[in-house]
Coordinates of C-alpha atoms in Angstrom, one line a residue:
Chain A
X625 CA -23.5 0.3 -36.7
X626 CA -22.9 2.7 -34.1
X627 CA -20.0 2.6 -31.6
X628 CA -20.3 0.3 -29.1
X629 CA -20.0 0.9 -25.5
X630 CA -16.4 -0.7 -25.2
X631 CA -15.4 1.4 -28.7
X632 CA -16.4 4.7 -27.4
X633 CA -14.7 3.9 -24.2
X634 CA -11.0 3.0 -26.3
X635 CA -12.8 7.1 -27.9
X636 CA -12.4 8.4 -24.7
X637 CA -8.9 6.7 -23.9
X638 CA -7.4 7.7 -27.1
X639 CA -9.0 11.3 -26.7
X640 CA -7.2 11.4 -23.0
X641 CA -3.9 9.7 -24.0
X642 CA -3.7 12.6 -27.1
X643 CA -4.4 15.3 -24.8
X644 CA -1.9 13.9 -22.0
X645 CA 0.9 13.7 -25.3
X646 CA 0.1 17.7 -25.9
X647 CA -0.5 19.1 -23.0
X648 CA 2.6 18.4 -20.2
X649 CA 0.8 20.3 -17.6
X650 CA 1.3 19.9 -13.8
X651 CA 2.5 16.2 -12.7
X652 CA -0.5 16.2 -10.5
X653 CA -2.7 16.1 -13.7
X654 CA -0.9 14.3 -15.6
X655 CA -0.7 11.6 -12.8
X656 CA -4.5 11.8 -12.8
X657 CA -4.9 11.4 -16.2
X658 CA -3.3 8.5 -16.4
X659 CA -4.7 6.5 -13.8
X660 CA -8.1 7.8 -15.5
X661 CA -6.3 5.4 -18.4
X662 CA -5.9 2.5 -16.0
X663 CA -9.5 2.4 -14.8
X664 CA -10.9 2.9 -17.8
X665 CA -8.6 -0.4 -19.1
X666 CA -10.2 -2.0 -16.4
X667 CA -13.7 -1.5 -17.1
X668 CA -13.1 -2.2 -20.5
X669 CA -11.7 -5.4 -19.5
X670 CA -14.7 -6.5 -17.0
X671 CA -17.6 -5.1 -20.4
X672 CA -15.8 -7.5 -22.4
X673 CA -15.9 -10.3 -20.4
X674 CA -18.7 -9.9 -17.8
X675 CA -21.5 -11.7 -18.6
X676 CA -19.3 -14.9 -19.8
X677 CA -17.8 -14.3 -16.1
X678 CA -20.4 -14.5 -14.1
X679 CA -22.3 -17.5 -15.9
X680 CA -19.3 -19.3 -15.5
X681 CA -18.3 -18.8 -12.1
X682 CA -22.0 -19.5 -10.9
X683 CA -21.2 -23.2 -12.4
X684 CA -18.3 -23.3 -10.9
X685 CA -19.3 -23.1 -7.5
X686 CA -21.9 -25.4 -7.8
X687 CA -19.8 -27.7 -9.1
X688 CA -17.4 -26.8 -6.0
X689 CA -20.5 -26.5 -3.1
X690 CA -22.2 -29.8 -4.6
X691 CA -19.4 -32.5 -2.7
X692 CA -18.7 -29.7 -0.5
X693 CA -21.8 -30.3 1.9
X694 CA -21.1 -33.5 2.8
X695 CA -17.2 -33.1 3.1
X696 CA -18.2 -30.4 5.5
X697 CA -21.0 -31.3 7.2
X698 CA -19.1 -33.4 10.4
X699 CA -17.4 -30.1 10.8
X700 CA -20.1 -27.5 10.3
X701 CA -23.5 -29.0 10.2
X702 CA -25.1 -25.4 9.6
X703 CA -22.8 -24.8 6.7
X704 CA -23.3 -28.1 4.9
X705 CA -27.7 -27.0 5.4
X706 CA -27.3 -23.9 4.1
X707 CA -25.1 -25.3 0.9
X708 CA -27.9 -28.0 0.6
X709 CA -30.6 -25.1 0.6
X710 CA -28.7 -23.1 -1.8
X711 CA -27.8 -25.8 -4.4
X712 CA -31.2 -26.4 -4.4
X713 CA -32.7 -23.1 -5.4
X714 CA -31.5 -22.4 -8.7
X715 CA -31.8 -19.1 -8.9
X716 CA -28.7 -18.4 -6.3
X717 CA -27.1 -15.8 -6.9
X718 CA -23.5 -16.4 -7.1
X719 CA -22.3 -13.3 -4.4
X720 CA -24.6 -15.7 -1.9
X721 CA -22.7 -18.9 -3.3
X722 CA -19.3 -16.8 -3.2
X723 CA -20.4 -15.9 0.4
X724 CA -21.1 -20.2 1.0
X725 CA -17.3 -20.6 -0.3
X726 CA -15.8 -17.9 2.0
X727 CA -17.5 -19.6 5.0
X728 CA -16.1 -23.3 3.4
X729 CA -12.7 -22.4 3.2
X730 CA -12.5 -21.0 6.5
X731 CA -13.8 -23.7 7.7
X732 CA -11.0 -25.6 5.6
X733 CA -8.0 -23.8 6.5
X734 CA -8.9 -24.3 10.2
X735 CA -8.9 -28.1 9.9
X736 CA -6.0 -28.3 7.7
X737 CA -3.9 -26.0 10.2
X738 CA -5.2 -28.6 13.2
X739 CA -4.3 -31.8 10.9
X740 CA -7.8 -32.4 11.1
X741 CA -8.7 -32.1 7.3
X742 CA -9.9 -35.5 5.1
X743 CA -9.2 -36.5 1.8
X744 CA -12.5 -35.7 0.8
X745 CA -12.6 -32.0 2.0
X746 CA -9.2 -31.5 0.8
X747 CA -10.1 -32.1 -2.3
X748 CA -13.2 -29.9 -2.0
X749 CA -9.8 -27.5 -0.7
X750 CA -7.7 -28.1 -4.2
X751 CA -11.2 -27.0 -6.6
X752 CA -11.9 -24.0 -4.9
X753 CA -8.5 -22.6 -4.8
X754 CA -8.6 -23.5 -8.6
X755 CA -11.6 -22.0 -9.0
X756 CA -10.2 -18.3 -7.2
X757 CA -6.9 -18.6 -9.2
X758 CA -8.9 -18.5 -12.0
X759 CA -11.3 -15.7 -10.8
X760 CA -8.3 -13.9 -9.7
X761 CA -6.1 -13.5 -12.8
X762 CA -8.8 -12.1 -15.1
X763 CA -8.9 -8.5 -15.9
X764 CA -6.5 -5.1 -15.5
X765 CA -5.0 -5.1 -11.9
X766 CA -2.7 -2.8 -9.9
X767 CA 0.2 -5.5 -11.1
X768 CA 0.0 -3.8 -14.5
X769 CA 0.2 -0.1 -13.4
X770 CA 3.9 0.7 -13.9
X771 CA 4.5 -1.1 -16.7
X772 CA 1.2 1.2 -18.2
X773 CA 2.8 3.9 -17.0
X774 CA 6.3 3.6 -18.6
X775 CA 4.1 2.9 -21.6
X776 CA 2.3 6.4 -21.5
X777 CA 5.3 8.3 -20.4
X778 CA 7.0 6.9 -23.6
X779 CA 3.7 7.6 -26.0
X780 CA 3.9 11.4 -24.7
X781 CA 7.6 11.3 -25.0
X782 CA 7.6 10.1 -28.5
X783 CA 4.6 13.0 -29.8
X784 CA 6.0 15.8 -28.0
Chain B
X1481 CA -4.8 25.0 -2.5
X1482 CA -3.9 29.3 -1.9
X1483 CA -0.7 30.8 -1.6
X1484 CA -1.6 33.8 0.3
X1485 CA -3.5 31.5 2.6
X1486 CA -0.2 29.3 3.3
X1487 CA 1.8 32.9 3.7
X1488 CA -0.5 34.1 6.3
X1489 CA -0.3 30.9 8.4
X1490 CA 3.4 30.4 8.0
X1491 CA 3.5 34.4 9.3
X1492 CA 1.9 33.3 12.5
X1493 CA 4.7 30.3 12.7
X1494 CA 7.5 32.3 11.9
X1495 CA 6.6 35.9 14.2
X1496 CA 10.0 37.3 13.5
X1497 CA 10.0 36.8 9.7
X1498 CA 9.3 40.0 8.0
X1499 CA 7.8 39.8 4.1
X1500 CA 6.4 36.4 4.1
X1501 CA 5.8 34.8 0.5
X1502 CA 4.7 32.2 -0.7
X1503 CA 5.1 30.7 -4.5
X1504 CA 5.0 27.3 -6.8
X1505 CA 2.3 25.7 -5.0
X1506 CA 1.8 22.7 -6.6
X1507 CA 0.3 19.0 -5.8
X1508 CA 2.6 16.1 -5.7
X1509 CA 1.1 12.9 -7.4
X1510 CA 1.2 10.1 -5.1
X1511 CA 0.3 9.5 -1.1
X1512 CA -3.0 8.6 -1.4
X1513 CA -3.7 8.2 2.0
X1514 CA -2.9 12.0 2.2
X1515 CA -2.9 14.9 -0.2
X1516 CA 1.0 16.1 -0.3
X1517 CA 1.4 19.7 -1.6
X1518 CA 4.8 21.4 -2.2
X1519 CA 5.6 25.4 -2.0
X1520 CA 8.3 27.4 -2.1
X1521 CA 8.4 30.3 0.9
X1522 CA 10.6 33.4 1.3
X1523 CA 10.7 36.1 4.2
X1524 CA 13.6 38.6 5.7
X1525 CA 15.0 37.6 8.8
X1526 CA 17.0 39.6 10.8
X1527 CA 18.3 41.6 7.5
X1528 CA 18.9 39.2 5.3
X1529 CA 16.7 37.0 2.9
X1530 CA 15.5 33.2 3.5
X1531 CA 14.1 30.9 1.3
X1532 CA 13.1 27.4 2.0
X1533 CA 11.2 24.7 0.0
X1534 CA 8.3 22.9 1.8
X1535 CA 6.1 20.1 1.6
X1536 CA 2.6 20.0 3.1
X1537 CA 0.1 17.0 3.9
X1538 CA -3.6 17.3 3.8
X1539 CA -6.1 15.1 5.5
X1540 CA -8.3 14.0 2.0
X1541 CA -11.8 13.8 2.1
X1542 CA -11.4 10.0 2.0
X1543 CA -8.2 8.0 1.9
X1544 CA -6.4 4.6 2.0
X1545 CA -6.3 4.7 5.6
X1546 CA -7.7 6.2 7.7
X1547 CA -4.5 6.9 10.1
X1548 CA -3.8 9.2 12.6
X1549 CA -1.7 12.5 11.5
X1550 CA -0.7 13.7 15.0
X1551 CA 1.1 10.2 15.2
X1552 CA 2.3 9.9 12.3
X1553 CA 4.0 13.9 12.9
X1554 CA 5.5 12.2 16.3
X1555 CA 7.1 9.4 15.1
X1556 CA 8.6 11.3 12.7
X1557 CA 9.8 14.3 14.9
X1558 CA 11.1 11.7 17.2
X1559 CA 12.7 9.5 15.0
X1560 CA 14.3 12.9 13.2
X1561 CA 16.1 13.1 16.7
X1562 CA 17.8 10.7 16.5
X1563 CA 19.3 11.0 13.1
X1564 CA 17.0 8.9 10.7
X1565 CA 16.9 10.3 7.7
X1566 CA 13.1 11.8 7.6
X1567 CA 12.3 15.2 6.7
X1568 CA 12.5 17.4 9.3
X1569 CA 8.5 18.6 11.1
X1570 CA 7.9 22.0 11.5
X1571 CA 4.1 22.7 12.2
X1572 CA 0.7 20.1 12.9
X1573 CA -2.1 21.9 12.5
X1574 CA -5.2 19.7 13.7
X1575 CA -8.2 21.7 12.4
X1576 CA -9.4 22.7 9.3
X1577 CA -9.1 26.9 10.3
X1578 CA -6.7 27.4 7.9
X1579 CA -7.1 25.0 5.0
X1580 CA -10.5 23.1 5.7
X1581 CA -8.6 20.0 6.8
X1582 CA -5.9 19.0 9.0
X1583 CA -2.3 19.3 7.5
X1584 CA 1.3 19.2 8.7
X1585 CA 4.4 20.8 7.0
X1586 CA 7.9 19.2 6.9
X1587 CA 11.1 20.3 5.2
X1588 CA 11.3 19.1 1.4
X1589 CA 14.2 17.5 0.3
X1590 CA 15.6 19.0 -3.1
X1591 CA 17.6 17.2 -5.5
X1592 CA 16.6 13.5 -4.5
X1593 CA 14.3 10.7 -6.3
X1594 CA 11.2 8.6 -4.9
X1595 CA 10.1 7.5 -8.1
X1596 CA 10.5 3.8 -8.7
X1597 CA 11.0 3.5 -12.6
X1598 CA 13.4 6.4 -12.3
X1599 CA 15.6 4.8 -9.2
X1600 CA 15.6 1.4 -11.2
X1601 CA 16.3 3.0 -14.5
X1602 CA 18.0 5.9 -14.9
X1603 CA 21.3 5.4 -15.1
X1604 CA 22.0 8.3 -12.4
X1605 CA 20.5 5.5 -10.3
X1606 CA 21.6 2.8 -11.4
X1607 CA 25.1 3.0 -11.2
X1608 CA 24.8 3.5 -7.5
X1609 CA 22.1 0.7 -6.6
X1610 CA 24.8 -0.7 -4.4
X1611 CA 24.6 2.1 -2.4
X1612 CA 21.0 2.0 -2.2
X1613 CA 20.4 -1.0 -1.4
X1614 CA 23.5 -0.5 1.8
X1615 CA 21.4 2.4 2.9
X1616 CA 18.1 0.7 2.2
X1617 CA 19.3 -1.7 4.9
X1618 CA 21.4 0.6 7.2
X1619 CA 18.1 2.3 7.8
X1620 CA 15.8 -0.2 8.7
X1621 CA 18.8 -1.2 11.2
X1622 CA 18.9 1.7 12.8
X1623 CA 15.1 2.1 13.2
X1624 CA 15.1 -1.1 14.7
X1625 CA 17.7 -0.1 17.0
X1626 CA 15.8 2.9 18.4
X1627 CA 14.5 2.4 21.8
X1628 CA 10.4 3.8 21.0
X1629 CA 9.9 4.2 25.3
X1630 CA 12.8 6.6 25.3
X1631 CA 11.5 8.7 22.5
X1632 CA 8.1 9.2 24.0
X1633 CA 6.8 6.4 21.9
X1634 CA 4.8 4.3 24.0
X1635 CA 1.7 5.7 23.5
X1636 CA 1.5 3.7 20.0
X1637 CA -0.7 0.5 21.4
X1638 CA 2.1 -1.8 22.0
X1639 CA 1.9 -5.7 21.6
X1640 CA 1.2 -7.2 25.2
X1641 CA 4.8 -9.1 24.8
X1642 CA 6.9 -11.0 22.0
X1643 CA 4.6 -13.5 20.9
X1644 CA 1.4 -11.8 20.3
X1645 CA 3.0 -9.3 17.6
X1646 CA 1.7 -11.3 14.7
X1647 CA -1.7 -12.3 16.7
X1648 CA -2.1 -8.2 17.1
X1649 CA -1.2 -7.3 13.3
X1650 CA -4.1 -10.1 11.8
X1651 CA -6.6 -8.7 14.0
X1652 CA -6.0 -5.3 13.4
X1653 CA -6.4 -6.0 9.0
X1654 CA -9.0 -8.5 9.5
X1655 CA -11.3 -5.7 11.3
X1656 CA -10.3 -3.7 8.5
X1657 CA -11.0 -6.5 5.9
X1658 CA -14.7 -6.7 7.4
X1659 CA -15.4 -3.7 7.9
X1660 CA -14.7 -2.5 4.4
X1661 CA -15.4 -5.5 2.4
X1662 CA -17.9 -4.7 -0.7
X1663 CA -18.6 -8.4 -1.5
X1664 CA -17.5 -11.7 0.0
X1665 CA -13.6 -12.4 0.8
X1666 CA -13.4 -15.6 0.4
X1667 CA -9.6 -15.7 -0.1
X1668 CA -8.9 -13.0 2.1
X1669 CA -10.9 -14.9 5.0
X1670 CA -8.9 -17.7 4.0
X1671 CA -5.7 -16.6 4.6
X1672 CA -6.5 -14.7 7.5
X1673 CA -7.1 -18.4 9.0
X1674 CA -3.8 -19.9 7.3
X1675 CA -2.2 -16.9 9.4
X1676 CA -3.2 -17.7 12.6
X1677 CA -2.3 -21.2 12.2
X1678 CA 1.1 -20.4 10.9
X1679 CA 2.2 -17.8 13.6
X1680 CA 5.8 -16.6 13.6
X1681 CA 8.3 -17.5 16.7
X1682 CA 8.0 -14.5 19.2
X1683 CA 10.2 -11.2 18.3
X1684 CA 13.7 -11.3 18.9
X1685 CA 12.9 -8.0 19.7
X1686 CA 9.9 -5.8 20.1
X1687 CA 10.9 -2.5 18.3
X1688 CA 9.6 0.5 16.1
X1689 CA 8.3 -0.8 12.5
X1690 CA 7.9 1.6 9.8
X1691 CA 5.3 -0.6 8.4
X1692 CA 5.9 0.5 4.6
X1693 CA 9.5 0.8 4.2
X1694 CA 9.7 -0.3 0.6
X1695 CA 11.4 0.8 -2.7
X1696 CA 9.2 4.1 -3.6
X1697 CA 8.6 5.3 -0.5
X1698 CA 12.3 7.0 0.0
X1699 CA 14.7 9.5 -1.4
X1700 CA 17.6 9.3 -2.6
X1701 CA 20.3 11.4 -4.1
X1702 CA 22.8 10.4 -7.0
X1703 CA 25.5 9.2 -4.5
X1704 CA 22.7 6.3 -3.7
X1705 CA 22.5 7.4 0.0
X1706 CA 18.6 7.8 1.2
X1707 CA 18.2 10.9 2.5
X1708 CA 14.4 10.5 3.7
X1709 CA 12.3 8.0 4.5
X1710 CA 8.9 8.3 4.1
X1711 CA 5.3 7.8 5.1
X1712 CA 4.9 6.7 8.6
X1713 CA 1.7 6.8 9.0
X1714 CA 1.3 3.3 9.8
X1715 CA 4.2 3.2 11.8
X1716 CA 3.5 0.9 15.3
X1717 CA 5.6 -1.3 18.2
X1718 CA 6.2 -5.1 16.3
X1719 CA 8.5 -7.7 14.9
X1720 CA 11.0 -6.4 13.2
X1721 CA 10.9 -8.9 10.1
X1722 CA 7.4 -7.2 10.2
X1723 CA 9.4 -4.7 8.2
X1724 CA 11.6 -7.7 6.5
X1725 CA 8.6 -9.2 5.1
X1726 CA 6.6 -5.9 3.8
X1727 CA 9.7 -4.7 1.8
X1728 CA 9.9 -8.7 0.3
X1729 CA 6.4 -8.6 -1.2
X1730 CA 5.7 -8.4 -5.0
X1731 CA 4.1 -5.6 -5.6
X1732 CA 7.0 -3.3 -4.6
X1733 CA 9.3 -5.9 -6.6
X1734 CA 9.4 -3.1 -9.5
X1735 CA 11.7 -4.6 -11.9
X1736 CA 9.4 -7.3 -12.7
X1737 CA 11.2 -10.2 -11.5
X1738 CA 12.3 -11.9 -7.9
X1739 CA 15.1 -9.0 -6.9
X1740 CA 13.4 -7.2 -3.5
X1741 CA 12.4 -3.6 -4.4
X1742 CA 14.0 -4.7 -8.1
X1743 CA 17.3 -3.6 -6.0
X1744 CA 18.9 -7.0 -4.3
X1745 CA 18.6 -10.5 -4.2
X1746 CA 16.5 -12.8 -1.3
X1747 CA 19.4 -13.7 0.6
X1748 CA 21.5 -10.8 -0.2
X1749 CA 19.1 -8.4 1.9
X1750 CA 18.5 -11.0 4.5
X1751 CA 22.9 -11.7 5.3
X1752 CA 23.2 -8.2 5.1
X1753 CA 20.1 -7.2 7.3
X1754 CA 21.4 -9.6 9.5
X1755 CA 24.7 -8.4 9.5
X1756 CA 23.7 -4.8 10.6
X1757 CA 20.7 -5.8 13.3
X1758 CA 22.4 -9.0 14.7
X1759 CA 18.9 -10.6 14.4
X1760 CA 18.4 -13.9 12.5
X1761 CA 16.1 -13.6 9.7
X1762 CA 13.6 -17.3 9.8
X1763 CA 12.6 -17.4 6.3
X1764 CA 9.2 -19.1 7.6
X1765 CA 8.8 -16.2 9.8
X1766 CA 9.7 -13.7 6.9
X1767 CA 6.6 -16.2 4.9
X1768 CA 4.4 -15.0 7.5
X1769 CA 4.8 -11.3 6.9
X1770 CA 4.9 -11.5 3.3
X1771 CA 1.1 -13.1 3.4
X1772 CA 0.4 -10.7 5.9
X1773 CA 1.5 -8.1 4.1
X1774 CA -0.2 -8.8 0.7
X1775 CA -3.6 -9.1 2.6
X1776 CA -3.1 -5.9 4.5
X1777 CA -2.1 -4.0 0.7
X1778 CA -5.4 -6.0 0.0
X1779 CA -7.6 -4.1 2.6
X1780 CA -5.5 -0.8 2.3
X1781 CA -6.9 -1.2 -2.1
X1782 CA -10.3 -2.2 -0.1
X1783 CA -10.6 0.5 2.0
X1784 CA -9.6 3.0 -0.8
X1785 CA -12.8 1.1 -3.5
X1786 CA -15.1 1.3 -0.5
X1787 CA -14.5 5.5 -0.2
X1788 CA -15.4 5.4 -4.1
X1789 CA -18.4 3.1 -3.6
X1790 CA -19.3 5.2 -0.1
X1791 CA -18.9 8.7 -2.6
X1792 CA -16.2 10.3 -0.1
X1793 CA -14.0 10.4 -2.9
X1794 CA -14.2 10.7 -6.6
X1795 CA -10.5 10.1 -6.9
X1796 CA -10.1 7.4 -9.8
X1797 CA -7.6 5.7 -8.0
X1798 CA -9.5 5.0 -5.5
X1799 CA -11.7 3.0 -7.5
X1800 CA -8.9 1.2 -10.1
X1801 CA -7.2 0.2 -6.5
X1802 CA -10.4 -1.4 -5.6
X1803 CA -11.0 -3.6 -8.2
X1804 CA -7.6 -4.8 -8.2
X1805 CA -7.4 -6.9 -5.1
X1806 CA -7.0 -10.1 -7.5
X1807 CA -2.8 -10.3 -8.4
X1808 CA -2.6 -9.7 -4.9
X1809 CA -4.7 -12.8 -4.1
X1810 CA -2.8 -14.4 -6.8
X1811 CA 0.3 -14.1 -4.5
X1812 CA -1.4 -14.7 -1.4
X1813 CA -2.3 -18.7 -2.6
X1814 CA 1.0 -18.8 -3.8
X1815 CA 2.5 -18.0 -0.4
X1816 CA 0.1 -20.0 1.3
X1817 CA 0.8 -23.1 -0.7
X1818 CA -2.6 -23.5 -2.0

């Protein structure tokens, strides 16, 4: 079997992190190279993953838009009709159900911050910030850059 | 990036310098809003030989931000004035005649260290982090003790009065937020609502904020005193626990665990901040920034994907930056409470 397209991607980052051990040149490049690293960790990360991902977080937020429309409707009547439309056309795609949440949890935060909120939409609240948390943890982020770094300075530090 | 180029503009900036050269050009990783350049120059002057080192910032095809050099050059010149620690400004330069794009050159400060890892450990550094972390603090005081009308300052858009400084800061990212946003926000959107409901008090006082004053963004030597602040370019009239709040947010926490800038402890910086300003630090208020300030880092990594995506830059930090928005929404929900 052939090298898939995540192995010939790890190819390309051990070819980089080799060359980057050898060759000090100037910090600019080096700097370069490594960050070259970094997003290719990332992609890496979203190939993997990706397709799991997205099926997942479509069923997410239809679990999460389902009770929604109702909970929101005495607040924003046009929202809760276009989450009702949406739900039913199965087909959504979830950046136009992601767009439905945006719009919900504004709508959320404003009648939490005037006391207005009810039990009902805040627990509509609670999933979808579960839901984000979730979404927002995966993959390679800017959180792990310096910690990559150290680990590259050490890997060229150690061959050279 | 040519030397000889650099030497024959620096020969119309320096008219009684005789033999102008210029050597070790060489691009500094780092400021991604602008490209930052450093060269060595040498001339005669009046019989005998100078040689200075020199740093130069370059508009980039695309950036971070898109900010304004000529202010950021002024703020700088003026603070310089009145002994902040900045490099010192020699030349703007607002067209692209002599190096395609808009630059300005400062002094370069030899013998100091920006990097984060190497302040926090390298023992060089590390046995002096008590003096960093007093001038870390003794220069944020005495920004926030400059009067900005007096230095010529008012023509950054100040905030209508005390109360409207936050009001003022979430519009300003949440324009930036919409108007770079790839895909929906929902988080971002979120919290730009929680902000507005959770206002801080008005300023104690309404003063110059550096707006990234942060561990990695200043020099210091091995005595631990900062010789340079840097990058101003978002510099603007505002709280002062603006500046608080921005320097208290993860990302810059290097060390990996709570200590601000991996230097001090929460309550450390805030007695001792306190201590040199006379202002009261509200930890609320200080909450308020920190949001703030993880949703503006947000649209700054936005801004930065969207000049990939756009194909004004093929810089590949552009586009890691832009697809790592999510720790930083991670820490925004944890600050909200959510």
């Amino acid at each position: 079997m052939r090298p898939n397209t995540i192995e010939a991607l790890r190819g390309i980052q051990q070819g980089l992190a080799a060359a980057l051990a050898l060759e000090a040149g100037p910090a600019f490049a080096q700097d370069a190279v490594r960050t070259s690293q970094m997003l290719l960790e990332s992609v890496i990360g979203e190939l993997a993953m990706g397709d799991a991902n997205a099926a997942a977080d479509g069923a997410a937020l239809r679990e999460i838009l389902a009770p929604a429309a109702e909970a929101v409707r005495g607040l924003d009547g046009a929202l809760a009709d276009d989450m009702t439309a949406a739900l039913a056309e199965p087909s959504a795609a979830v950046e136009g159900l992601s767009c439905l949440l945006e719009r919900l949890l504004v709508v959320c935060e404003d009648a939490v911050g005037s006391g207005t909120a009810e039990e009902r939409l805040l627990a509509v609240r609670s999933d979808a910030y579960r839901h984000l948390r979730g979404v927002a943890a995966r993959g390679w982020s800017f959180w792990d850059m310096a910690s990559f770094r150290e680990r590259m300075a050490r890997l060229r530090a150690e061959r050279s | 990036m040519r030397a000889e180029r650099i030497a024959e503009y620096l020969r119309t900036k320096l008219p009684q310098a005789e033999d102008v050269s210029v050597s070790n050009v060489a691009r500094i990783p780092g400021g991604a809003s602008r490209e930052t350049w450093s060269f060595d120059a040498a001339w005669r002057e009046g019989g005998a030989d100078v040689g200075r080192g020199f740093v130069l910032r370059r508009d980039p095809d695309a950036s971070l931000l898109e900010t304004e050099r000529d202010a950021e050059f002024q703020v700088m010149d003026a603070v310089w004035s009145r002994g902040v620690p900045v490099p010192r400004m020699y030349w703007l330069e607002p067209g692209g005649d002599w190096l395609q794009r808009p630059f300005f050159v400062m002094e370069r400060l030899d013998g100091c260290e920006a990097g984060a890892q190497q302040l926090l450990t390298d023992p060089r550094f590390v046995r002096v982090h008590a003096q960093i972390v007093r001038s870390f603090v003794d220069v944020l005081a005495r920004i926030h003790a400059l009067g900005w009308r007096e230095l010529g300052l008012d023509f950054m858009c100040a905030p209508a009065d005390a109360g409207s400084c936050g009001t003022m800061e979430i519009a300003k990212w949440e324009e930036i937020v919409e108007k770079q946003a790839l895909e929906p926000q929902p988080v971002l959107s979120a919290a730009f609502r929680w902000l507005r409901h959770h206002e801080p008090p008005p300023a104690q006082r309404v003063v110059l904020v550096h707006a990234d004053y942060r561990t990695g963004n200043f020099l210091a030597d091995e005595s631990g005193e900062i010789r340079a602040f840097l990058d101003w370019e978002m510099a603007h009239i505002g709280d002062p626990l603006e500046d608080v709040g921005w320097a208290c947010i993860r990302p810059w926490r290097w060390a990996g665990d709570e200590r601000i800038g991996g230097l001090m402890e929460r309550q450390e910086f805030y007695r001792m901040y306190e201590e040199a300003t006379g202002l009261t630090v509200d930890a609320e208020a200080v909450r308020f920034w920190e949001v703030l300030g993880n949703v503006k880092l947000a649209a700054i990594f936005l801004t930065g994907g969207r000049s990939f995506c756009d194909g004004r830059t093929g810089s590949p930090m552009m586009a890691l930056l832009g697809r790592s928005v999510g720790r930083l929404e991670l820490e925004i929900m944890d600050l909200m409470g959510v």
